[in-house]
């Protein structure tokens, strides 16, 4: 029973691999794993665990509880953008509406065919190279329409690209940094998916084997 409970608590964190992450990205990876563990614990027993783990406020709290003075992990950055977008939308709506109309204005209605224009406008104030869910309608979705392993491989590649950009955020020669084989391999391992490797991971892995 204890083993079962441990498995439930670990959840997403158990699948997060930092073993092969070194250098500057290592503490960021450790922080991200702590955040995922925190979210798994907070969402244990939730009626909708996936929705619970996607909650920006909970994520931000876990990020703050496990704060480290290093480059923030992807989950924390995305949660911060989500929170800022919702705050922006609420402020924008309150300036242009009254009463119950404000609530409808500032809410994100995922079931609507057309994305909320106020939300989209607020999203555009942020870097959307790796957008949180709330801003996905504001940018083209390269994995849209894909299913199964193809979708997982596509998401893996997006996560790797975002991870490398995160590592190279403060670089002096960013183009060279983002092509660095070690960085790419680190990000491929960190964001491992149960799917065929994306091309950039295959290429980086092969280059790493060259003498």
mmCIF file of C-alpha atoms in Angstrom:
data_model
loop_
_atom_site.group_PDB
_atom_site.id
_atom_site.type_symbol
_atom_site.label_atom_id
_atom_site.label_comp_id
_atom_site.label_asym_id
_atom_site.label_seq_id
_atom_site.Cartn_x
_atom_site.Cartn_y
_atom_site.Cartn_z
ATOM 1 C CA UNK A 1 0.000 0.000 0.000
ATOM 2 C CA UNK A 2 2.835 2.372 0.891
ATOM 3 C CA UNK A 3 4.498 1.678 -2.450
ATOM 4 C CA UNK A 4 1.252 2.422 -4.279
ATOM 5 C CA UNK A 5 0.809 5.714 -2.444
ATOM 6 C CA UNK A 6 4.394 6.676 -3.190
ATOM 7 C CA UNK A 7 3.791 6.030 -6.868
ATOM 8 C CA UNK A 8 0.705 8.218 -6.819
ATOM 9 C CA UNK A 9 2.548 11.021 -5.064
ATOM 10 C CA UNK A 10 5.533 10.917 -7.381
ATOM 11 C CA UNK A 11 3.423 11.152 -10.553
ATOM 12 C CA UNK A 12 4.998 13.437 -13.126
ATOM 13 C CA UNK A 13 8.086 13.986 -10.979
ATOM 14 C CA UNK A 14 8.986 10.298 -11.156
ATOM 15 C CA UNK A 15 9.202 10.549 -14.938
ATOM 16 C CA UNK A 16 11.403 13.650 -14.826
ATOM 17 C CA UNK A 17 15.047 12.801 -15.371
ATOM 18 C CA UNK A 18 17.873 15.020 -14.102
ATOM 19 C CA UNK A 19 20.491 12.283 -13.844
ATOM 20 C CA UNK A 20 22.297 13.295 -17.023
ATOM 21 C CA UNK A 21 21.960 17.059 -16.554
ATOM 22 C CA UNK A 22 25.164 18.893 -15.687
ATOM 23 C CA UNK A 23 26.531 22.417 -15.418
ATOM 24 C CA UNK A 24 24.339 25.494 -15.172
ATOM 25 C CA UNK A 25 21.173 23.618 -16.116
ATOM 26 C CA UNK A 26 21.530 21.059 -13.308
ATOM 27 C CA UNK A 27 20.126 23.234 -10.465
ATOM 28 C CA UNK A 28 17.306 24.389 -12.746
ATOM 29 C CA UNK A 29 16.409 20.782 -13.447
ATOM 30 C CA UNK A 30 16.516 19.955 -9.731
ATOM 31 C CA UNK A 31 14.243 22.923 -9.005
ATOM 32 C CA UNK A 32 11.814 21.820 -11.708
ATOM 33 C CA UNK A 33 11.696 18.304 -10.293
ATOM 34 C CA UNK A 34 10.954 19.711 -6.826
ATOM 35 C CA UNK A 35 8.125 21.766 -8.320
ATOM 36 C CA UNK A 36 6.667 18.706 -10.048
ATOM 37 C CA UNK A 37 6.896 16.702 -6.816
ATOM 38 C CA UNK A 38 5.192 19.557 -4.962
ATOM 39 C CA UNK A 39 2.408 19.672 -7.548
ATOM 40 C CA UNK A 40 1.970 15.895 -7.440
ATOM 41 C CA UNK A 41 1.539 16.043 -3.663
ATOM 42 C CA UNK A 42 -0.830 19.009 -3.812
ATOM 43 C CA UNK A 43 -2.974 17.355 -6.466
ATOM 44 C CA UNK A 44 -3.077 13.888 -4.952
ATOM 45 C CA UNK A 45 -6.703 12.849 -4.589
ATOM 46 C CA UNK A 46 -7.942 15.613 -6.876
ATOM 47 C CA UNK A 47 -10.945 14.777 -9.054
ATOM 48 C CA UNK A 48 -9.005 16.041 -12.068
ATOM 49 C CA UNK A 49 -5.280 15.668 -11.459
ATOM 50 C CA UNK A 50 -4.295 17.012 -14.869
ATOM 51 C CA UNK A 51 -6.354 20.163 -14.412
ATOM 52 C CA UNK A 52 -4.978 20.568 -10.898
ATOM 53 C CA UNK A 53 -1.378 20.331 -12.125
ATOM 54 C CA UNK A 54 -2.111 22.933 -14.792
ATOM 55 C CA UNK A 55 -3.254 25.472 -12.195
ATOM 56 C CA UNK A 56 -0.943 28.493 -12.433
ATOM 57 C CA UNK A 57 -1.481 29.664 -8.857
ATOM 58 C CA UNK A 58 -0.555 26.256 -7.421
ATOM 59 C CA UNK A 59 2.476 26.045 -9.682
ATOM 60 C CA UNK A 60 3.686 29.508 -8.698
ATOM 61 C CA UNK A 61 3.309 28.616 -5.024
ATOM 62 C CA UNK A 62 5.398 25.470 -5.519
ATOM 63 C CA UNK A 63 7.987 27.473 -7.464
ATOM 64 C CA UNK A 64 8.212 29.983 -4.619
ATOM 65 C CA UNK A 65 8.310 27.300 -1.930
ATOM 66 C CA UNK A 66 11.258 25.622 -3.653
ATOM 67 C CA UNK A 67 12.927 28.768 -4.996
ATOM 68 C CA UNK A 68 16.549 28.619 -6.076
ATOM 69 C CA UNK A 69 18.685 31.495 -7.338
ATOM 70 C CA UNK A 70 19.137 29.991 -10.804
ATOM 71 C CA UNK A 71 17.416 30.189 -14.188
ATOM 72 C CA UNK A 72 13.747 29.413 -13.464
ATOM 73 C CA UNK A 73 12.349 26.157 -14.847
ATOM 74 C CA UNK A 74 9.889 26.033 -17.712
ATOM 75 C CA UNK A 75 6.868 25.265 -15.530
ATOM 76 C CA UNK A 76 7.519 28.324 -13.371
ATOM 77 C CA UNK A 77 7.973 30.641 -16.348
ATOM 78 C CA UNK A 78 4.789 29.419 -18.009
ATOM 79 C CA UNK A 79 2.797 29.709 -14.781
ATOM 80 C CA UNK A 80 4.052 33.260 -14.266
ATOM 81 C CA UNK A 81 2.937 34.208 -17.784
ATOM 82 C CA UNK A 82 -0.484 32.624 -17.217
ATOM 83 C CA UNK A 83 -0.947 34.531 -13.980
ATOM 84 C CA UNK A 84 0.153 37.816 -15.558
ATOM 85 C CA UNK A 85 -2.181 37.304 -18.527
ATOM 86 C CA UNK A 86 -5.202 36.686 -16.301
ATOM 87 C CA UNK A 87 -4.359 39.755 -14.215
ATOM 88 C CA UNK A 88 -3.939 41.819 -17.385
ATOM 89 C CA UNK A 89 -7.273 40.586 -18.764
ATOM 90 C CA UNK A 90 -9.095 41.371 -15.533
ATOM 91 C CA UNK A 91 -7.642 44.881 -15.429
ATOM 92 C CA UNK A 92 -8.402 45.491 -19.092
ATOM 93 C CA UNK A 93 -11.976 44.293 -18.735
ATOM 94 C CA UNK A 94 -12.674 46.315 -15.612
ATOM 95 C CA UNK A 95 -11.754 49.451 -17.531
ATOM 96 C CA UNK A 96 -14.231 48.741 -20.307
ATOM 97 C CA UNK A 97 -17.207 46.954 -18.737
ATOM 98 C CA UNK A 98 -19.626 46.954 -15.823
ATOM 99 C CA UNK A 99 -21.014 44.323 -13.471
ATOM 100 C CA UNK A 100 -21.425 40.744 -14.642
ATOM 101 C CA UNK A 101 -20.080 41.608 -18.086
ATOM 102 C CA UNK A 102 -16.605 42.018 -16.580
ATOM 103 C CA UNK A 103 -16.489 38.419 -15.416
ATOM 104 C CA UNK A 104 -17.461 37.127 -18.850
ATOM 105 C CA UNK A 105 -14.948 39.466 -20.457
ATOM 106 C CA UNK A 106 -11.944 38.345 -18.437
ATOM 107 C CA UNK A 107 -12.628 34.614 -18.257
ATOM 108 C CA UNK A 108 -11.046 32.127 -20.603
ATOM 109 C CA UNK A 109 -13.748 29.959 -22.151
ATOM 110 C CA UNK A 110 -11.955 27.012 -23.707
ATOM 111 C CA UNK A 111 -15.192 25.637 -25.129
ATOM 112 C CA UNK A 112 -15.736 28.710 -27.292
ATOM 113 C CA UNK A 113 -14.943 28.410 -30.984
ATOM 114 C CA UNK A 114 -13.224 31.801 -31.016
ATOM 115 C CA UNK A 115 -10.476 32.558 -28.477
ATOM 116 C CA UNK A 116 -11.082 35.353 -26.007
ATOM 117 C CA UNK A 117 -9.657 38.484 -27.712
ATOM 118 C CA UNK A 118 -8.806 40.140 -24.387
ATOM 119 C CA UNK A 119 -6.781 37.102 -23.330
ATOM 120 C CA UNK A 120 -4.981 37.027 -26.671
ATOM 121 C CA UNK A 121 -4.111 40.708 -26.472
ATOM 122 C CA UNK A 122 -2.640 40.216 -23.012
ATOM 123 C CA UNK A 123 -0.710 37.159 -24.200
ATOM 124 C CA UNK A 124 0.961 39.211 -26.909
ATOM 125 C CA UNK A 125 2.735 41.246 -24.222
ATOM 126 C CA UNK A 126 4.870 38.204 -23.398
ATOM 127 C CA UNK A 127 7.477 36.003 -25.034
ATOM 128 C CA UNK A 128 5.393 33.224 -26.591
ATOM 129 C CA UNK A 129 8.167 31.006 -27.898
ATOM 130 C CA UNK A 130 6.960 28.436 -25.354
ATOM 131 C CA UNK A 131 3.422 29.606 -24.526
ATOM 132 C CA UNK A 132 1.372 28.409 -21.566
ATOM 133 C CA UNK A 133 -1.960 26.777 -22.351
ATOM 134 C CA UNK A 134 -3.898 30.013 -21.922
ATOM 135 C CA UNK A 135 -1.913 31.635 -24.757
ATOM 136 C CA UNK A 136 -1.768 28.744 -27.213
ATOM 137 C CA UNK A 137 -4.468 30.271 -29.403
ATOM 138 C CA UNK A 138 -2.274 33.351 -29.836
ATOM 139 C CA UNK A 139 0.489 31.507 -31.679
ATOM 140 C CA UNK A 140 0.613 28.819 -34.383
ATOM 141 C CA UNK A 141 0.589 25.292 -32.963
ATOM 142 C CA UNK A 142 3.068 23.099 -34.852
ATOM 143 C CA UNK A 143 1.812 19.896 -33.194
ATOM 144 C CA UNK A 144 -1.862 20.534 -33.829
ATOM 145 C CA UNK A 145 -3.557 17.654 -35.628
ATOM 146 C CA UNK A 146 -0.868 15.121 -34.737
ATOM 147 C CA UNK A 147 -1.746 12.064 -32.675
ATOM 148 C CA UNK A 148 -0.021 9.276 -30.798
ATOM 149 C CA UNK A 149 3.751 8.984 -31.060
ATOM 150 C CA UNK A 150 3.935 11.715 -33.696
ATOM 151 C CA UNK A 151 2.326 14.194 -31.296
ATOM 152 C CA UNK A 152 4.640 13.127 -28.451
ATOM 153 C CA UNK A 153 7.717 13.477 -30.643
ATOM 154 C CA UNK A 154 6.574 16.905 -31.781
ATOM 155 C CA UNK A 155 5.961 18.082 -28.198
ATOM 156 C CA UNK A 156 9.327 16.628 -27.180
ATOM 157 C CA UNK A 157 11.051 18.717 -29.845
ATOM 158 C CA UNK A 158 9.225 21.876 -28.746
ATOM 159 C CA UNK A 159 10.210 21.258 -25.132
ATOM 160 C CA UNK A 160 13.840 20.677 -26.113
ATOM 161 C CA UNK A 161 13.940 23.905 -28.122
ATOM 162 C CA UNK A 162 12.422 25.820 -25.204
ATOM 163 C CA UNK A 163 14.869 24.182 -22.783
ATOM 164 C CA UNK A 164 17.878 25.148 -24.923
ATOM 165 C CA UNK A 165 16.607 28.717 -25.239
ATOM 166 C CA UNK A 166 16.262 28.792 -21.474
ATOM 167 C CA UNK A 167 19.848 27.600 -20.986
ATOM 168 C CA UNK A 168 21.090 30.186 -23.480
ATOM 169 C CA UNK A 169 18.944 33.054 -22.202
ATOM 170 C CA UNK A 170 21.935 35.007 -20.897
ATOM 171 C CA UNK A 171 24.461 33.975 -23.548
ATOM 172 C CA UNK A 172 26.733 36.342 -25.432
ATOM 173 C CA UNK A 173 26.734 34.239 -28.617
ATOM 174 C CA UNK A 174 23.211 32.833 -28.553
ATOM 175 C CA UNK A 175 23.213 31.236 -31.990
ATOM 176 C CA UNK A 176 26.264 29.129 -31.154
ATOM 177 C CA UNK A 177 24.881 28.364 -27.704
ATOM 178 C CA UNK A 178 21.593 27.068 -29.091
ATOM 179 C CA UNK A 179 23.462 24.752 -31.468
ATOM 180 C CA UNK A 180 25.644 23.340 -28.697
ATOM 181 C CA UNK A 181 25.404 19.544 -28.783
ATOM 182 C CA UNK A 182 25.830 19.195 -25.022
ATOM 183 C CA UNK A 183 22.945 21.580 -24.343
ATOM 184 C CA UNK A 184 20.684 19.784 -26.815
ATOM 185 C CA UNK A 185 21.514 16.348 -25.394
ATOM 186 C CA UNK A 186 20.906 17.615 -21.872
ATOM 187 C CA UNK A 187 17.490 18.967 -22.838
ATOM 188 C CA UNK A 188 16.592 15.823 -24.785
ATOM 189 C CA UNK A 189 17.334 13.727 -21.689
ATOM 190 C CA UNK A 190 15.597 16.119 -19.310
ATOM 191 C CA UNK A 191 12.357 16.176 -21.305
ATOM 192 C CA UNK A 192 12.362 12.514 -22.282
ATOM 193 C CA UNK A 193 9.145 11.218 -23.870
ATOM 194 C CA UNK A 194 8.079 7.649 -24.529
ATOM 195 C CA UNK A 195 8.193 8.240 -28.281
ATOM 196 C CA UNK A 196 10.640 8.217 -31.211
ATOM 197 C CA UNK A 197 13.365 10.818 -30.795
ATOM 198 C CA UNK A 198 12.969 14.096 -32.666
ATOM 199 C CA UNK A 199 15.587 14.748 -35.346
ATOM 200 C CA UNK A 200 17.538 17.305 -33.321
ATOM 201 C CA UNK A 201 17.992 14.781 -30.482
ATOM 202 C CA UNK A 202 19.124 12.072 -32.893
ATOM 203 C CA UNK A 203 21.601 14.426 -34.558
ATOM 204 C CA UNK A 204 22.973 15.691 -31.251
ATOM 205 C CA UNK A 205 23.312 12.142 -29.941
ATOM 206 C CA UNK A 206 25.222 11.047 -33.029
ATOM 207 C CA UNK A 207 27.530 14.076 -32.869
ATOM 208 C CA UNK A 208 28.286 13.324 -29.231
ATOM 209 C CA UNK A 209 29.581 9.883 -30.247
ATOM 210 C CA UNK A 210 32.025 11.272 -32.793
ATOM 211 C CA UNK A 211 35.704 11.205 -31.762
#
